[in-house]
CSV table of C-alpha atoms in Angstrom, one decimal:
chain,number,residue,atom,x,y,z
A,171,MET,CA,7.2,-19.1,12.5
A,172,ASP,CA,5.6,-15.7,13.3
A,173,SER,CA,2.8,-16.2,10.9
A,174,GLY,CA,2.2,-19.7,12.3
A,175,ARG,CA,2.0,-18.4,15.9
A,176,GLY,CA,-0.4,-15.7,14.7
A,177,TYR,CA,-2.7,-18.2,13.0
A,178,LEU,CA,-2.7,-20.4,16.1
A,179,GLY,CA,-3.5,-17.4,18.2
A,180,LYS,CA,-6.4,-16.6,16.0
A,181,GLU,CA,-7.7,-20.1,16.1
A,182,SER,CA,-7.6,-20.1,19.9
A,183,LYS,CA,-9.7,-16.9,19.8
A,184,GLU,CA,-12.5,-18.7,17.8
A,185,MET,CA,-13.9,-19.9,21.1
A,186,LEU,CA,-13.9,-16.5,22.6
A,187,VAL,CA,-17.7,-16.4,22.7
A,188,ALA,CA,-18.0,-20.0,23.8
A,189,ASP,CA,-16.1,-20.2,27.1
A,190,LYS,CA,-19.2,-20.7,29.2
A,191,LYS,CA,-20.2,-24.3,29.7
A,192,GLU,CA,-24.0,-23.6,30.0
A,193,GLY,CA,-26.6,-25.7,28.3
A,194,ILE,CA,-30.0,-24.8,27.0
A,195,GLY,CA,-31.7,-26.1,30.2
A,196,ALA,CA,-34.6,-28.4,30.8
A,197,CYS,CA,-37.1,-26.2,29.0
A,198,GLY,CA,-34.8,-25.9,26.1
A,199,TRP,CA,-34.5,-29.7,25.7
A,200,ILE,CA,-38.3,-30.0,25.9
A,201,LEU,CA,-38.7,-27.5,23.0
A,202,VAL,CA,-36.0,-29.3,21.0
A,203,SER,CA,-37.7,-32.6,21.6
A,204,LEU,CA,-41.0,-31.1,20.4
A,205,SER,CA,-39.2,-29.8,17.3
A,206,VAL,CA,-37.7,-33.2,16.5
A,207,LEU,CA,-41.1,-34.8,17.1
A,208,PHE,CA,-42.7,-32.4,14.7
A,209,VAL,CA,-40.1,-33.3,12.0
A,210,LEU,CA,-40.8,-37.0,12.5
A,211,ILE,CA,-44.6,-36.5,12.3
A,212,THR,CA,-44.4,-34.4,9.1
A,213,PHE,CA,-41.7,-36.5,7.5
A,214,PRO,CA,-40.8,-36.5,4.6
A,215,PHE,CA,-42.2,-33.0,3.9
A,216,SER,CA,-40.4,-31.4,6.8
A,217,ILE,CA,-37.0,-32.7,5.7
A,218,TRP,CA,-36.9,-30.1,3.0
A,219,MET,CA,-37.2,-27.4,5.6
A,220,CYS,CA,-34.4,-28.9,7.7
A,221,LEU,CA,-31.7,-29.6,5.1
A,222,LYS,CA,-29.5,-26.6,4.2
A,223,ILE,CA,-26.6,-26.6,1.7
A,224,VAL,CA,-23.5,-24.6,2.7
A,225,LYS,CA,-21.0,-23.8,-0.1
A,226,GLU,CA,-17.3,-24.6,0.0
A,227,TYR,CA,-16.4,-20.9,0.7
A,228,GLU,CA,-19.1,-20.5,3.3
A,229,ARG,CA,-19.7,-21.4,6.9
A,230,ALA,CA,-23.0,-21.6,8.8
A,231,VAL,CA,-23.4,-20.4,12.4
A,232,VAL,CA,-26.4,-22.2,13.9
A,233,PHE,CA,-28.2,-20.7,16.9
A,234,ARG,CA,-30.4,-23.1,18.9
A,235,LEU,CA,-32.7,-21.2,21.3
A,236,GLY,CA,-30.2,-18.3,21.1
A,237,ARG,CA,-27.1,-20.3,21.7
A,238,ILE,CA,-24.5,-21.3,19.2
A,239,VAL,CA,-24.7,-25.1,18.4
A,240,SER,CA,-21.4,-26.9,19.2
A,241,LYS,CA,-19.8,-23.5,19.7
A,242,ARG,CA,-18.4,-23.8,16.1
A,243,ALA,CA,-19.5,-23.0,12.6
A,244,LYS,CA,-20.8,-25.8,10.4
A,245,GLY,CA,-20.1,-26.6,6.8
A,246,PRO,CA,-19.3,-26.9,4.0
A,247,GLY,CA,-21.8,-29.4,2.8
A,248,LEU,CA,-25.2,-30.5,4.1
A,249,ILE,CA,-26.4,-29.4,7.5
A,250,ILE,CA,-29.6,-30.0,9.5
A,251,VAL,CA,-31.5,-27.1,11.0
A,252,LEU,CA,-34.5,-27.9,13.2
A,253,PRO,CA,-37.6,-25.8,12.6
A,254,CYS,CA,-38.8,-23.3,15.2
A,255,THR,CA,-35.7,-23.7,17.5
A,256,ASP,CA,-32.8,-23.2,15.1
A,257,VAL,CA,-31.7,-20.1,13.2
A,258,PHE,CA,-28.5,-20.0,11.1
A,259,THR,CA,-26.4,-17.3,9.5
A,260,ARG,CA,-24.2,-17.7,6.4
A,261,VAL,CA,-20.7,-16.3,6.6
A,262,ASP,CA,-18.6,-15.8,3.4
A,263,LEU,CA,-14.9,-16.7,4.0
A,264,ARG,CA,-13.6,-15.3,0.7
A,265,THR,CA,-11.3,-12.3,0.6
A,266,VAL,CA,-13.2,-9.0,0.6
A,267,THR,CA,-12.0,-5.8,-1.1
A,268,SER,CA,-13.0,-2.7,0.8
A,269,ASN,CA,-12.4,0.7,-0.7
A,270,ILE,CA,-11.5,3.5,1.8
A,271,PRO,CA,-13.2,6.7,0.6
A,272,LEU,CA,-11.3,9.8,0.0
A,273,GLN,CA,-10.2,11.2,3.4
A,274,GLU,CA,-9.2,14.8,4.0
A,275,ILE,CA,-6.2,14.8,6.3
A,276,LEU,CA,-4.1,17.5,7.9
A,277,THR,CA,-0.5,16.4,7.9
A,278,LYS,CA,2.1,17.0,10.6
A,279,ASP,CA,3.5,20.0,8.7
A,280,SER,CA,-0.1,21.5,8.4
A,281,ILE,CA,-0.7,20.7,4.8
A,282,THR,CA,-4.2,19.6,3.8
A,283,THR,CA,-4.2,16.4,1.6
A,284,GLN,CA,-6.8,13.9,0.4
A,285,VAL,CA,-5.9,10.3,0.6
A,286,ASP,CA,-7.8,7.1,-0.3
A,287,GLY,CA,-6.9,3.4,-0.2
A,288,VAL,CA,-8.0,-0.2,-0.3
A,289,VAL,CA,-8.1,-2.9,2.3
A,290,TYR,CA,-8.1,-6.7,1.6
A,291,TYR,CA,-9.4,-8.9,4.4
A,292,LYS,CA,-11.1,-12.1,5.1
A,293,ILE,CA,-13.0,-13.8,7.9
A,294,TYR,CA,-11.2,-16.7,9.5
A,295,SER,CA,-13.7,-17.3,12.4
A,296,ALA,CA,-17.3,-17.3,11.4
A,297,VAL,CA,-18.4,-17.5,15.0
A,298,CYS,CA,-16.5,-14.4,16.2
A,299,SER,CA,-17.7,-12.4,13.2
A,300,VAL,CA,-21.3,-13.1,14.0
A,301,ALA,CA,-21.3,-13.1,17.8
A,302,ASN,CA,-18.8,-10.4,18.6
A,303,VAL,CA,-19.8,-7.6,16.2
A,304,THR,CA,-23.0,-6.4,14.7
A,305,ASP,CA,-21.7,-5.9,11.1
A,306,ALA,CA,-18.1,-7.1,10.7
A,307,HIS,CA,-17.7,-5.6,7.2
A,308,LEU,CA,-19.0,-2.2,8.1
A,309,ALA,CA,-17.0,-2.1,11.3
A,310,THR,CA,-13.8,-3.0,9.4
A,311,ASN,CA,-14.4,-0.3,6.8
A,312,LEU,CA,-15.1,2.4,9.4
A,313,LEU,CA,-12.0,1.4,11.4
A,314,ALA,CA,-9.9,1.5,8.3
A,315,GLN,CA,-11.0,5.1,7.6
A,316,THR,CA,-10.2,6.2,11.1
A,317,THR,CA,-6.9,4.4,11.3
A,318,LEU,CA,-5.8,6.0,7.9
A,319,ARG,CA,-6.6,9.5,9.2
A,320,ASN,CA,-4.8,8.9,12.5
A,321,VAL,CA,-1.7,7.4,11.0
A,322,LEU,CA,-1.3,9.9,8.2
A,323,GLY,CA,-2.0,12.8,10.6
A,324,THR,CA,1.3,12.0,12.4
A,325,GLN,CA,3.4,12.1,9.2
A,326,SER,CA,4.7,15.0,7.2
A,327,LEU,CA,3.8,15.3,3.5
A,328,SER,CA,7.3,14.3,2.4
A,329,GLN,CA,7.1,11.2,4.6
A,330,ILE,CA,3.7,10.3,3.2
A,331,LEU,CA,4.9,10.7,-0.4
A,332,SER,CA,8.2,8.7,0.1
A,333,GLY,CA,7.0,6.1,2.6
A,334,ARG,CA,3.7,4.7,1.3
A,335,GLU,CA,4.7,1.0,1.7
A,336,GLU,CA,5.9,1.5,5.3
A,337,ILE,CA,2.7,3.5,6.2
A,338,ALA,CA,0.5,0.8,4.6
A,339,HIS,CA,2.3,-1.9,6.7
A,340,ASN,CA,1.7,0.1,9.9
A,341,ILE,CA,-2.0,0.5,9.1
A,342,GLN,CA,-2.3,-3.2,8.4
A,343,SER,CA,-0.7,-4.1,11.7
A,344,ILE,CA,-3.0,-1.8,13.6
A,345,LEU,CA,-6.1,-3.0,11.8
A,346,ASP,CA,-5.1,-6.7,12.3
A,347,ASN,CA,-4.7,-6.3,16.0
A,348,ALA,CA,-8.1,-4.5,16.3
A,349,THR,CA,-10.1,-6.8,14.1
A,350,SER,CA,-8.7,-10.2,15.4
A,351,LYS,CA,-11.5,-10.3,18.1
A,352,TRP,CA,-14.0,-10.0,15.3
A,353,GLY,CA,-12.6,-13.0,13.5
A,354,ILE,CA,-11.2,-10.9,10.7
A,355,GLN,CA,-7.6,-11.1,9.3
A,356,ILE,CA,-6.3,-8.2,7.3
A,357,ALA,CA,-4.4,-9.5,4.3
A,358,ARG,CA,-3.2,-6.2,2.7
A,359,VAL,CA,-3.5,-2.5,2.9
A,360,GLU,CA,-2.7,-0.2,0.0
A,361,ILE,CA,-2.7,3.6,-0.4
A,362,LYS,CA,-4.1,4.4,-3.8
A,363,ASP,CA,-3.9,8.1,-4.4
A,364,ILE,CA,-2.5,11.2,-2.6
A,365,ARG,CA,-4.0,14.5,-3.7
A,366,ILE,CA,-2.5,17.8,-2.7
A,367,PRO,CA,-3.7,21.4,-3.4
A,368,MET,CA,-2.7,23.0,-6.7
A,369,GLU,CA,-0.8,25.8,-5.0
A,370,MET,CA,1.3,23.2,-3.2
A,371,GLN,CA,1.9,21.4,-6.4
A,372,ARG,CA,3.2,24.7,-8.0
A,373,ALA,CA,5.4,25.4,-5.0
A,374,MET,CA,6.8,21.8,-5.1
A,375,ALA,CA,7.5,22.1,-8.8
A,376,ALA,CA,9.3,25.5,-8.4
A,377,GLU,CA,11.4,24.0,-5.5
A,378,ALA,CA,12.3,21.0,-7.7
A,379,GLU,CA,13.2,23.3,-10.6
A,380,SER,CA,15.4,25.5,-8.5
A,381,THR,CA,17.1,22.4,-7.1
A,382,ARG,CA,17.7,21.1,-10.6
A,383,ASP,CA,19.1,24.5,-11.7
A,384,ALA,CA,21.5,24.6,-8.7
A,385,ARG,CA,22.7,21.1,-9.5
A,386,ALA,CA,23.2,22.0,-13.1
A,387,GLN,CA,25.3,25.0,-12.1
A,388,ILE,CA,27.4,22.8,-9.8
A,389,ILE,CA,28.0,20.3,-12.6
A,390,ALA,CA,28.9,23.1,-15.0
A,391,ALA,CA,31.4,24.6,-12.5
A,392,GLU,CA,33.0,21.2,-12.0
A,393,GLY,CA,33.3,20.8,-15.7
A,394,GLU,CA,35.0,24.2,-16.0
A,395,ARG,CA,37.4,23.2,-13.3
A,396,ASN,CA,38.3,19.9,-14.9
A,397,ALA,CA,38.7,21.7,-18.3
A,398,SER,CA,41.0,24.3,-16.8
A,399,GLU,CA,43.1,21.6,-15.1
A,400,ALA,CA,43.4,19.8,-18.5
A,401,LEU,CA,44.4,23.0,-20.2
A,402,LYS,CA,47.0,23.6,-17.6
A,403,GLN,CA,48.5,20.2,-18.1
A,404,ALA,CA,48.5,20.7,-21.9
A,405,SER,CA,50.3,24.1,-21.6
A,406,MET,CA,52.9,22.5,-19.4
A,407,VAL,CA,53.5,19.8,-22.1
A,408,LEU,CA,53.7,22.5,-24.8
A,409,VAL,CA,56.2,24.5,-22.8
A,410,GLU,CA,58.5,21.5,-22.6
A,411,ALA,CA,58.2,20.8,-26.4
A,412,PRO,CA,57.8,24.1,-28.4
A,413,SER,CA,57.5,22.3,-31.7
A,414,ALA,CA,54.3,20.7,-30.4
A,415,LEU,CA,52.7,24.2,-30.4
A,416,GLN,CA,53.5,24.6,-34.1
A,417,LEU,CA,52.0,21.2,-34.9
A,418,ARG,CA,48.9,22.1,-33.0
A,419,TYR,CA,48.7,25.4,-34.9
A,420,LEU,CA,48.9,23.5,-38.2
A,421,GLN,CA,46.3,21.0,-37.1
A,422,THR,CA,43.9,23.8,-36.3
A,423,LEU,CA,44.4,25.4,-39.7
A,424,ALA,CA,43.7,22.0,-41.3
A,425,THR,CA,40.5,21.8,-39.3
A,426,LEU,CA,39.3,25.2,-40.4
A,427,ALA,CA,40.1,24.5,-44.0
A,428,THR,CA,37.9,21.4,-44.1
A,429,GLU,CA,34.9,23.4,-43.0
A,430,LYS,CA,34.9,25.5,-46.2
A,431,ASN,CA,35.4,28.8,-44.5
A,432,SER,CA,36.0,31.9,-46.7
A,433,THR,CA,38.0,33.7,-44.0
A,434,ILE,CA,40.9,32.3,-42.0
A,435,VAL,CA,42.5,34.2,-39.1
A,436,LEU,CA,46.2,33.6,-38.8
A,437,PRO,CA,47.5,34.5,-35.3
A,438,LEU,CA,51.1,35.9,-35.2
A,439,PRO,CA,53.3,35.9,-32.2
A,440,MET,CA,53.8,39.3,-30.6
A,441,ASN,CA,57.7,39.0,-30.7
A,442,MET,CA,57.5,39.1,-34.6
A,443,LEU,CA,55.7,42.5,-34.4
A,444,GLN,CA,58.1,44.1,-32.0
A,445,GLY,CA,60.5,45.0,-34.8
A,446,PHE,CA,57.8,47.0,-36.6
A,447,TYR,CA,56.9,48.8,-33.4
A,448,LYS,CA,60.6,49.9,-32.9
A,449,GLN,CA,60.8,51.3,-36.4
C-alpha cells in the first residue's frame, strides 16, 4: 500500500510544470498554421522530416514554440513533429547505474575513511526530468555524493562497518525525496567498499587479537573449574568405595603397559613406608 501511494504521488507530480493553462497565443497559432501549410505544400518530402520513431523504453518531450505539447511525454511508437515550431527531447526510462566516486569522509569518532558506492535509479516522469532540472543524471550523481558524505559523517566507524544496509536505506530515502521533483525514482543504493588507514587496521587487528586471547583465557579457566569439580566428585566416590581406587590404579598400569614404556613408576602409599621410618 505504501509503495502504491508513493507511485500515485509521483504520477501526480508529473504535471508539476504544466499547471498553467496558458496557450501559445494568436501569433503562435499563426506560426503553427504556417508550419502545417509548409508540410502540405512540400508533401510527401516533408513527411520524412516530421515522423519520428520513439523506442519502447523511451519517451519524447515535444516543445512547440517553447511549451510542452499536451503537457505529457509522447511515445512509444510513431510521433509527428512539425518543422520550425517543434523541438523534441528523448528520455530513456531504463534503470541507470551510477557509481559514486571514492569519497574521503571524517567519521563521528574522528577517523578518516574512504567510501564509495553505487546508485540505481530510473526516470518515471520524462516531463519533469527535462523541464525541472538541467541535467537529471548529473544532478542525481552529485546529490548522491553529497548525501553519502553527510550521512556517513554522522556515524562512527563501528556503526559504518556493522550497519551498511541500514545506512544504504537511509541514503536511498533521502535521495528519493530530493529527486522526486526531477521525475527520478531511486531504486537501490549500495555501499561498495570502506577503506580505512593502515595504522587503524593494525590497531583494530591488535584489539581483536587481545579480545580473542582474553576470551580463550576465560574459556580455559572455566574448563579448569569444571575439571576440578569433576575430580572432586570422583574423589568423593573413591572415598566411599576404597576398592575402586585399587581398580583405578590397576587400570592405569594397564594403560601404561600398552604404550610400550620401558619405565613404569609404581606409587606406594605413605602408610606402608612409615614402618621403615620408625626403624
